[in-house]
Amino acid sequence: MRDTIHSLFRRLGVLWALALALLLAPAAFAGAEPEFANPPSAVPVGWEPPPLPDDWVEVSGVAFVAHGHAEDLALLDALEAHGSAALPRLARELGVPLGGTFHVFVADTPAEFVTLQPGSPPTWADGTAYPSIGAIYLRHPDLRGGLAKPLEQVLDHELVHVLLGRAFGEVPVPHWLQEGVAQVLAGETGPELPERIARGSMGAALFDLQGLERGFPSDPHRADLAYAQSADFIQWLGASYGPDALRDLIRLTREQRSLTEAVHRITGLPLDEIDARWRARLQATTPFFGSADQLEGFLWGAVGLMLLGVGASRKWTFWRRMRTWRDEDLAIDRIAREMIARRRGSTHV
């Protein structure tokens, strides 16, 4: 029984430590490098592409050209085959034209990845896209960690950026739409998506649709939640209203319709009701720390358990001490009786 109680107290201590870790996690995560941020896509005025290295070759397909070192010919062949097959499918799902040829450059070194493209890519970026020139720059698989996404998945993500950028032209593509669609069509909505939403909503409320439309926050922790929720909404909208919903959403947004108007035309319902339905489903599948109120309730529960544990532990200690004192008193009484008996025995001798 005593071992069971001590084990329970140890577990309560671990639970309280976890509660504190959850409370402090957003602040710690906010300092992490934002791997989800969108790399630059604008081409500086007057930029001219630098000459490619002498040993580079190209593999051409239908509206798709892969460029890279000759020793990477097998990789270039695989990318060309994947890209040529993916482009018509992606364009059809988006409801947009190809808009021209796509050029994909595979860099073997970090220096190549930086110097070949118009902008200054972040150190963490596996790929960048520049819709105005139809160019995509990818890091060679050898430059990426063993747990990185497949290069074909990165390619699909960047292809979506180019397709949308070309289709919208001078009209900016809303961040939530661009990143949400790219993640969904690149297959980046697996089990990690609800985990990102749970992590991002820890200690803060989920974004509503109007919040996503206003733009993404600068805080990396909250921005990752906005990215994940954007993907989840695009996925939910298609599942709820059919494949035409995404194409209609893109078309209406290209026409510079507000999200409120676009959603009403697609669903026949006001934005507030669609938002409530979507987030109700989202909150139902998000772990218990998905909002500030839920986190606060969890922490108060953890504090309550800790206080109960401390109280029970003190009572147990008090009872143990009382039993020790009682045993010591009994031992002293027994010794005293034995001494008295001995003295009486010696007197009678």
PDB file of C-alpha atoms in Angstrom, residues 43 47-53 56-59 64-69 72 75-76 79-80 101-118 121 125-141 143-144 151 154-155 158-159 162 166:
ATOM      1  CA  VAL A  43      12.346  38.605 -58.653  1.00  0.00           C
ATOM      2  CA  TRP A  47      17.920  40.448 -62.253  1.00  0.00           C
ATOM      3  CA  GLU A  48      19.654  38.254 -64.816  1.00  0.00           C
ATOM      4  CA  PRO A  49      20.112  34.498 -64.316  1.00  0.00           C
ATOM      5  CA  PRO A  50      23.758  33.590 -63.701  1.00  0.00           C
ATOM      6  CA  PRO A  51      25.477  31.101 -66.026  1.00  0.00           C
ATOM      7  CA  LEU A  52      25.009  27.481 -65.012  1.00  0.00           C
ATOM      8  CA  PRO A  53      28.061  25.390 -64.135  1.00  0.00           C
ATOM      9  CA  TRP A  56      25.160  20.906 -65.841  1.00  0.00           C
ATOM     10  CA  VAL A  57      22.675  19.150 -68.119  1.00  0.00           C
ATOM     11  CA  GLU A  58      18.936  19.425 -68.655  1.00  0.00           C
ATOM     12  CA  VAL A  59      16.160  16.879 -69.037  1.00  0.00           C
ATOM     13  CA  PHE A  64       8.904  20.824 -67.618  1.00  0.00           C
ATOM     14  CA  VAL A  65      12.713  21.108 -67.716  1.00  0.00           C
ATOM     15  CA  ALA A  66      14.989  19.768 -64.964  1.00  0.00           C
ATOM     16  CA  HIS A  67      18.495  21.243 -64.653  1.00  0.00           C
ATOM     17  CA  GLY A  68      21.367  19.813 -62.645  1.00  0.00           C
ATOM     18  CA  HIS A  69      24.811  18.235 -62.589  1.00  0.00           C
ATOM     19  CA  ASP A  72      22.625  13.604 -61.033  1.00  0.00           C
ATOM     20  CA  LEU A  75      17.582  12.187 -60.208  1.00  0.00           C
ATOM     21  CA  LEU A  76      16.771  14.681 -62.959  1.00  0.00           C
ATOM     22  CA  LEU A  79      11.987  14.675 -61.282  1.00  0.00           C
ATOM     23  CA  GLU A  80      11.076  15.270 -64.919  1.00  0.00           C
ATOM     24  CA  THR A 101       7.247  26.071 -69.077  1.00  0.00           C
ATOM     25  CA  PHE A 102       8.528  25.173 -65.605  1.00  0.00           C
ATOM     26  CA  HIS A 103      12.288  25.159 -64.980  1.00  0.00           C
ATOM     27  CA  VAL A 104      13.537  23.224 -61.966  1.00  0.00           C
ATOM     28  CA  PHE A 105      17.140  23.628 -60.764  1.00  0.00           C
ATOM     29  CA  VAL A 106      18.682  21.069 -58.396  1.00  0.00           C
ATOM     30  CA  ALA A 107      21.612  22.532 -56.411  1.00  0.00           C
ATOM     31  CA  ASP A 108      24.330  20.205 -55.142  1.00  0.00           C
ATOM     32  CA  THR A 109      25.837  22.674 -52.672  1.00  0.00           C
ATOM     33  CA  PRO A 110      24.457  25.366 -50.350  1.00  0.00           C
ATOM     34  CA  ALA A 111      26.408  27.969 -52.320  1.00  0.00           C
ATOM     35  CA  GLU A 112      24.754  26.890 -55.594  1.00  0.00           C
ATOM     36  CA  PHE A 113      21.331  26.998 -54.000  1.00  0.00           C
ATOM     37  CA  VAL A 114      21.904  30.624 -52.966  1.00  0.00           C
ATOM     38  CA  THR A 115      23.748  32.028 -55.964  1.00  0.00           C
ATOM     39  CA  LEU A 116      21.605  30.549 -58.758  1.00  0.00           C
ATOM     40  CA  GLN A 117      18.299  32.100 -57.662  1.00  0.00           C
ATOM     41  CA  PRO A 118      17.095  35.707 -57.635  1.00  0.00           C
ATOM     42  CA  PRO A 121      16.555  31.884 -49.510  1.00  0.00           C
ATOM     43  CA  ALA A 125      14.355  26.161 -47.155  1.00  0.00           C
ATOM     44  CA  ASP A 126      14.331  22.923 -49.177  1.00  0.00           C
ATOM     45  CA  GLY A 127      12.806  24.674 -52.172  1.00  0.00           C
ATOM     46  CA  THR A 128      11.832  28.103 -53.499  1.00  0.00           C
ATOM     47  CA  ALA A 129       9.526  29.202 -56.307  1.00  0.00           C
ATOM     48  CA  TYR A 130       9.465  32.309 -58.497  1.00  0.00           C
ATOM     49  CA  PRO A 131       6.204  32.345 -60.496  1.00  0.00           C
ATOM     50  CA  SER A 132       7.103  35.349 -62.664  1.00  0.00           C
ATOM     51  CA  ILE A 133      10.000  33.442 -64.278  1.00  0.00           C
ATOM     52  CA  GLY A 134       8.557  29.933 -63.822  1.00  0.00           C
ATOM     53  CA  ALA A 135      11.603  28.812 -61.838  1.00  0.00           C
ATOM     54  CA  ILE A 136      11.890  26.409 -58.905  1.00  0.00           C
ATOM     55  CA  TYR A 137      15.107  25.819 -56.973  1.00  0.00           C
ATOM     56  CA  LEU A 138      15.576  22.622 -54.964  1.00  0.00           C
ATOM     57  CA  ARG A 139      18.266  21.418 -52.621  1.00  0.00           C
ATOM     58  CA  HIS A 140      19.823  18.097 -53.599  1.00  0.00           C
ATOM     59  CA  PRO A 141      18.703  15.234 -51.322  1.00  0.00           C
ATOM     60  CA  LEU A 143      21.941  18.442 -48.549  1.00  0.00           C
ATOM     61  CA  ARG A 144      18.812  17.514 -46.641  1.00  0.00           C
ATOM     62  CA  LEU A 151      11.961  15.766 -52.886  1.00  0.00           C
ATOM     63  CA  VAL A 154       8.712  19.556 -52.049  1.00  0.00           C
ATOM     64  CA  LEU A 155       8.479  19.865 -55.837  1.00  0.00           C
ATOM     65  CA  GLU A 158       6.524  24.625 -55.235  1.00  0.00           C
ATOM     66  CA  LEU A 159       4.657  23.739 -58.444  1.00  0.00           C
ATOM     67  CA  VAL A 162       4.072  28.781 -59.475  1.00  0.00           C
ATOM     68  CA  ARG A 166       0.921  32.750 -62.660  1.00  0.00           C
TER      69      ARG A 166
END
